[in-house]
């Protein structure tokens, strides 16, 4: 079976069967489930779709554990905070984005940004990205704002002058 179906593919749903055609040729058939939701068979899915369906909250928590404790705490809170209002799949792309962002920033900056997001319950990748930029900018500003040392010259008065 091809990795992805082209624009020439069609799916015909009968009462009991799902048939998939590519350029008029029948390439897959499986029984149709009459319950709510999609009817699919793992062998008929594209590799990227199959990989996505195998993911879970525990998959992302395991990945976060290997990256940072703060990210793990953020993921734990994010998945627990939905309390059934959103399915875990809702957060998968957010988790992917957060894991991607981790590779672009120093570890200490990323840890601090995750802690800020956790404290403020900011559970989107875009918000984490904004916090990362802000933390990095503030650290850069603190580094460049070091107090300059005075140079010795004729008008300098030290502690001896004021005795």
C-alpha positions as protocol buffer text, in pm:
chain_id: "A"
residue {
  index: 1
  type: UNK
  ca { x: 0 y: 0 z: 0 }
}
residue {
  index: 2
  type: UNK
  ca { x: 135 y: 350 z: -79 }
}
residue {
  index: 3
  type: UNK
  ca { x: 256 y: 568 z: 211 }
}
residue {
  index: 4
  type: UNK
  ca { x: 4 y: 840 z: 138 }
}
residue {
  index: 5
  type: UNK
  ca { x: -303 y: 858 z: -76 }
}
residue {
  index: 6
  type: UNK
  ca { x: -295 y: 1097 z: -369 }
}
residue {
  index: 7
  type: UNK
  ca { x: -564 y: 1344 z: -466 }
}
residue {
  index: 8
  type: UNK
  ca { x: -700 y: 1073 z: -693 }
}
residue {
  index: 9
  type: UNK
  ca { x: -803 y: 855 z: -403 }
}
residue {
  index: 10
  type: UNK
  ca { x: -1160 y: 808 z: -292 }
}
residue {
  index: 11
  type: UNK
  ca { x: -1322 y: 630 z: -6 }
}
residue {
  index: 12
  type: UNK
  ca { x: -1659 y: 467 z: -47 }
}
residue {
  index: 13
  type: UNK
  ca { x: -1852 y: 385 z: 267 }
}
residue {
  index: 14
  type: UNK
  ca { x: -2115 y: 119 z: 245 }
}
residue {
  index: 15
  type: UNK
  ca { x: -2335 y: 7 z: 530 }
}
residue {
  index: 16
  type: UNK
  ca { x: -2090 y: -271 z: 624 }
}
residue {
  index: 17
  type: UNK
  ca { x: -1764 y: -201 z: 437 }
}
residue {
  index: 18
  type: UNK
  ca { x: -1518 y: 81 z: 381 }
}
residue {
  index: 19
  type: UNK
  ca { x: -1346 y: 63 z: 42 }
}
residue {
  index: 20
  type: UNK
  ca { x: -1051 y: 285 z: -55 }
}
residue {
  index: 21
  type: UNK
  ca { x: -970 y: 343 z: -420 }
}
residue {
  index: 22
  type: UNK
  ca { x: -662 y: 511 z: -574 }
}
residue {
  index: 23
  type: UNK
  ca { x: -699 y: 611 z: -941 }
}
residue {
  index: 24
  type: UNK
  ca { x: -994 y: 378 z: -973 }
}
residue {
  index: 25
  type: UNK
  ca { x: -813 y: 76 z: -828 }
}
residue {
  index: 26
  type: UNK
  ca { x: -937 y: -81 z: -504 }
}
residue {
  index: 27
  type: UNK
  ca { x: -643 y: -79 z: -261 }
}
residue {
  index: 28
  type: UNK
  ca { x: -804 y: -143 z: 80 }
}
residue {
  index: 29
  type: UNK
  ca { x: -1123 y: -279 z: 230 }
}
residue {
  index: 30
  type: UNK
  ca { x: -1224 y: -327 z: 591 }
}
residue {
  index: 31
  type: UNK
  ca { x: -1538 y: -373 z: 795 }
}
residue {
  index: 32
  type: UNK
  ca { x: -1722 y: -60 z: 897 }
}
residue {
  index: 33
  type: UNK
  ca { x: -1781 y: -3 z: 1266 }
}
residue {
  index: 34
  type: UNK
  ca { x: -2130 y: 134 z: 1323 }
}
residue {
  index: 35
  type: UNK
  ca { x: -2039 y: 308 z: 1648 }
}
residue {
  index: 36
  type: UNK
  ca { x: -1949 y: 676 z: 1675 }
}
residue {
  index: 37
  type: UNK
  ca { x: -1617 y: 789 z: 1524 }
}
residue {
  index: 38
  type: UNK
  ca { x: -1384 y: 687 z: 1247 }
}
residue {
  index: 39
  type: UNK
  ca { x: -1347 y: 333 z: 1119 }
}
residue {
  index: 40
  type: UNK
  ca { x: -988 y: 248 z: 1034 }
}
residue {
  index: 41
  type: UNK
  ca { x: -744 y: -39 z: 1036 }
}
residue {
  index: 42
  type: UNK
  ca { x: -384 y: 28 z: 1142 }
}
residue {
  index: 43
  type: UNK
  ca { x: -242 y: -147 z: 834 }
}
residue {
  index: 44
  type: UNK
  ca { x: -435 y: 95 z: 609 }
}
residue {
  index: 45
  type: UNK
  ca { x: -305 y: 413 z: 771 }
}
residue {
  index: 46
  type: UNK
  ca { x: -12 y: 618 z: 645 }
}
residue {
  index: 47
  type: UNK
  ca { x: 302 y: 583 z: 859 }
}
residue {
  index: 48
  type: UNK
  ca { x: 281 y: 938 z: 997 }
}
residue {
  index: 49
  type: UNK
  ca { x: -86 y: 893 z: 1090 }
}
residue {
  index: 50
  type: UNK
  ca { x: -16 y: 558 z: 1252 }
}
residue {
  index: 51
  type: UNK
  ca { x: 265 y: 708 z: 1459 }
}
residue {
  index: 52
  type: UNK
  ca { x: 31 y: 983 z: 1578 }
}
residue {
  index: 53
  type: UNK
  ca { x: -242 y: 738 z: 1679 }
}
residue {
  index: 54
  type: UNK
  ca { x: 6 y: 545 z: 1894 }
}
residue {
  index: 55
  type: UNK
  ca { x: 84 y: 850 z: 2107 }
}
residue {
  index: 56
  type: UNK
  ca { x: -58 y: 912 z: 2452 }
}
residue {
  index: 57
  type: UNK
  ca { x: -16 y: 1143 z: 2748 }
}
residue {
  index: 58
  type: UNK
  ca { x: 231 y: 895 z: 2900 }
}
residue {
  index: 59
  type: UNK
  ca { x: 436 y: 900 z: 2575 }
}
residue {
  index: 60
  type: UNK
  ca { x: 480 y: 1277 z: 2607 }
}
residue {
  index: 61
  type: UNK
  ca { x: 546 y: 1261 z: 2980 }
}
residue {
  index: 62
  type: UNK
  ca { x: 824 y: 1005 z: 2919 }
}
residue {
  index: 63
  type: UNK
  ca { x: 980 y: 1231 z: 2659 }
}
residue {
  index: 64
  type: UNK
  ca { x: 954 y: 1532 z: 2892 }
}
residue {
  index: 65
  type: UNK
  ca { x: 1115 y: 1332 z: 3175 }
}
residue {
  index: 66
  type: UNK
  ca { x: 1424 y: 1282 z: 2961 }
}
residue {
  index: 67
  type: UNK
  ca { x: 1439 y: 1656 z: 2883 }
}
residue {
  index: 68
  type: UNK
  ca { x: 1368 y: 1842 z: 3205 }
}
residue {
  index: 69
  type: UNK
  ca { x: 1184 y: 1816 z: 3535 }
}
residue {
  index: 70
  type: UNK
  ca { x: 1011 y: 2150 z: 3477 }
}
residue {
  index: 71
  type: UNK
  ca { x: 878 y: 2035 z: 3139 }
}
residue {
  index: 72
  type: UNK
  ca { x: 753 y: 1712 z: 3296 }
}
residue {
  index: 73
  type: UNK
  ca { x: 570 y: 1913 z: 3564 }
}
residue {
  index: 74
  type: UNK
  ca { x: 425 y: 2137 z: 3291 }
}
residue {
  index: 75
  type: UNK
  ca { x: 300 y: 1835 z: 3092 }
}
residue {
  index: 76
  type: UNK
  ca { x: 159 y: 1671 z: 3407 }
}
residue {
  index: 77
  type: UNK
  ca { x: -32 y: 1985 z: 3493 }
}
residue {
  index: 78
  type: UNK
  ca { x: -147 y: 2037 z: 3136 }
}
residue {
  index: 79
  type: UNK
  ca { x: -288 y: 1685 z: 3096 }
}
residue {
  index: 80
  type: UNK
  ca { x: -436 y: 1678 z: 3448 }
}
residue {
  index: 81
  type: UNK
  ca { x: -583 y: 2027 z: 3417 }
}
residue {
  index: 82
  type: UNK
  ca { x: -819 y: 1936 z: 3136 }
}
residue {
  index: 83
  type: UNK
  ca { x: -1025 y: 1715 z: 3374 }
}
residue {
  index: 84
  type: UNK
  ca { x: -1205 y: 1557 z: 3081 }
}
residue {
  index: 85
  type: UNK
  ca { x: -1300 y: 1889 z: 2921 }
}
residue {
  index: 86
  type: UNK
  ca { x: -1041 y: 1828 z: 2647 }
}
residue {
  index: 87
  type: UNK
  ca { x: -917 y: 1490 z: 2533 }
}
residue {
  index: 88
  type: UNK
  ca { x: -539 y: 1432 z: 2570 }
}
residue {
  index: 89
  type: UNK
  ca { x: -501 y: 1442 z: 2190 }
}
residue {
  index: 90
  type: UNK
  ca { x: -583 y: 1813 z: 2208 }
}
residue {
  index: 91
  type: UNK
  ca { x: -240 y: 1877 z: 2364 }
}
residue {
  index: 92
  type: UNK
  ca { x: -24 y: 1657 z: 2140 }
}
residue {
  index: 93
  type: UNK
  ca { x: 76 y: 1929 z: 1894 }
}
residue {
  index: 94
  type: UNK
  ca { x: 142 y: 2165 z: 2185 }
}
residue {
  index: 95
  type: UNK
  ca { x: 370 y: 1904 z: 2342 }
}
residue {
  index: 96
  type: UNK
  ca { x: 550 y: 1855 z: 2011 }
}
residue {
  index: 97
  type: UNK
  ca { x: 606 y: 2230 z: 1982 }
}
residue {
  index: 98
  type: UNK
  ca { x: 734 y: 2255 z: 2341 }
}
residue {
  index: 99
  type: UNK
  ca { x: 977 y: 1968 z: 2282 }
}
residue {
  index: 100
  type: UNK
  ca { x: 1095 y: 2138 z: 1962 }
}
residue {
  index: 101
  type: UNK
  ca { x: 1148 y: 2468 z: 2146 }
}
residue {
  index: 102
  type: UNK
  ca { x: 1362 y: 2293 z: 2405 }
}
residue {
  index: 103
  type: UNK
  ca { x: 1625 y: 2219 z: 2140 }
}
residue {
  index: 104
  type: UNK
  ca { x: 1657 y: 2590 z: 2052 }
}
residue {
  index: 105
  type: UNK
  ca { x: 1727 y: 2738 z: 2397 }
}
residue {
  index: 106
  type: UNK
  ca { x: 1985 y: 2686 z: 2672 }
}
residue {
  index: 107
  type: UNK
  ca { x: 1878 y: 2441 z: 2941 }
}
residue {
  index: 108
  type: UNK
  ca { x: 1864 y: 2696 z: 3224 }
}
residue {
  index: 109
  type: UNK
  ca { x: 1654 y: 2940 z: 3018 }
}
residue {
  index: 110
  type: UNK
  ca { x: 1416 y: 2660 z: 2919 }
}
residue {
  index: 111
  type: UNK
  ca { x: 1381 y: 2542 z: 3282 }
}
residue {
  index: 112
  type: UNK
  ca { x: 1298 y: 2893 z: 3403 }
}
residue {
  index: 113
  type: UNK
  ca { x: 1046 y: 2949 z: 3124 }
}
residue {
  index: 114
  type: UNK
  ca { x: 871 y: 2617 z: 3199 }
}
residue {
  index: 115
  type: UNK
  ca { x: 848 y: 2710 z: 3568 }
}
residue {
  index: 116
  type: UNK
  ca { x: 696 y: 3048 z: 3477 }
}
residue {
  index: 117
  type: UNK
  ca { x: 444 y: 2880 z: 3247 }
}
residue {
  index: 118
  type: UNK
  ca { x: 358 y: 2627 z: 3517 }
}
residue {
  index: 119
  type: UNK
  ca { x: 307 y: 2897 z: 3782 }
}
residue {
  index: 120
  type: UNK
  ca { x: 84 y: 3100 z: 3550 }
}
residue {
  index: 121
  type: UNK
  ca { x: -93 y: 2801 z: 3391 }
}
residue {
  index: 122
  type: UNK
  ca { x: 19 y: 2891 z: 3040 }
}
residue {
  index: 123
  type: UNK
  ca { x: -35 y: 2571 z: 2844 }
}
residue {
  index: 124
  type: UNK
  ca { x: 30 y: 2666 z: 2482 }
}
residue {
  index: 125
  type: UNK
  ca { x: 345 y: 2637 z: 2278 }
}
residue {
  index: 126
  type: UNK
  ca { x: 321 y: 2998 z: 2164 }
}
residue {
  index: 127
  type: UNK
  ca { x: 304 y: 3123 z: 2523 }
}
residue {
  index: 128
  type: UNK
  ca { x: 607 y: 2913 z: 2618 }
}
residue {
  index: 129
  type: UNK
  ca { x: 790 y: 3055 z: 2317 }
}
residue {
  index: 130
  type: UNK
  ca { x: 709 y: 3412 z: 2426 }
}
residue {
  index: 131
  type: UNK
  ca { x: 823 y: 3341 z: 2783 }
}
residue {
  index: 132
  type: UNK
  ca { x: 1145 y: 3185 z: 2650 }
}
residue {
  index: 133
  type: UNK
  ca { x: 1219 y: 3497 z: 2445 }
}
residue {
  index: 134
  type: UNK
  ca { x: 1146 y: 3723 z: 2742 }
}
residue {
  index: 135
  type: UNK
  ca { x: 1366 y: 3521 z: 2980 }
}
residue {
  index: 136
  type: UNK
  ca { x: 1648 y: 3515 z: 2728 }
}
residue {
  index: 137
  type: UNK
  ca { x: 1622 y: 3890 z: 2666 }
}
residue {
  index: 138
  type: UNK
  ca { x: 1616 y: 3971 z: 3037 }
}
residue {
  index: 139
  type: UNK
  ca { x: 1924 y: 3756 z: 3097 }
}
residue {
  index: 140
  type: UNK
  ca { x: 2102 y: 3923 z: 2808 }
}
residue {
  index: 141
  type: UNK
  ca { x: 2007 y: 4268 z: 2943 }
}
residue {
  index: 142
  type: UNK
  ca { x: 2134 y: 4175 z: 3291 }
}
residue {
  index: 143
  type: UNK
  ca { x: 2464 y: 4054 z: 3148 }
}
residue {
  index: 144
  type: UNK
  ca { x: 2518 y: 4367 z: 2941 }
}
residue {
  index: 145
  type: UNK
  ca { x: 2413 y: 4604 z: 3223 }
}
residue {
  index: 146
  type: UNK
  ca { x: 2712 y: 4523 z: 3445 }
}
residue {
  index: 147
  type: UNK
  ca { x: 2832 y: 4813 z: 3658 }
}
residue {
  index: 148
  type: UNK
  ca { x: 3132 y: 4973 z: 3493 }
}
residue {
  index: 149
  type: UNK
  ca { x: 3453 y: 5000 z: 3697 }
}
residue {
  index: 150
  type: UNK
  ca { x: 3587 y: 5353 z: 3738 }
}
residue {
  index: 151
  type: UNK
  ca { x: 3931 y: 5429 z: 3602 }
}
residue {
  index: 152
  type: UNK
  ca { x: 4193 y: 5609 z: 3808 }
}
residue {
  index: 153
  type: UNK
  ca { x: 4233 y: 5977 z: 3722 }
}
residue {
  index: 154
  type: UNK
  ca { x: 4330 y: 6305 z: 3895 }
}
residue {
  index: 155
  type: UNK
  ca { x: 3978 y: 6395 z: 4008 }
}
residue {
  index: 156
  type: UNK
  ca { x: 3907 y: 6066 z: 4184 }
}
residue {
  index: 157
  type: UNK
  ca { x: 3871 y: 6080 z: 4557 }
}
residue {
  index: 158
  type: UNK
  ca { x: 3886 y: 5765 z: 4761 }
}
residue {
  index: 159
  type: UNK
  ca { x: 3803 y: 5683 z: 5119 }
}
residue {
  index: 160
  type: UNK
  ca { x: 4119 y: 5867 z: 5238 }
}
residue {
  index: 161
  type: UNK
  ca { x: 3981 y: 6200 z: 5117 }
}
residue {
  index: 162
  type: UNK
  ca { x: 3669 y: 6172 z: 5334 }
}
residue {
  index: 163
  type: UNK
  ca { x: 3843 y: 6098 z: 5669 }
}
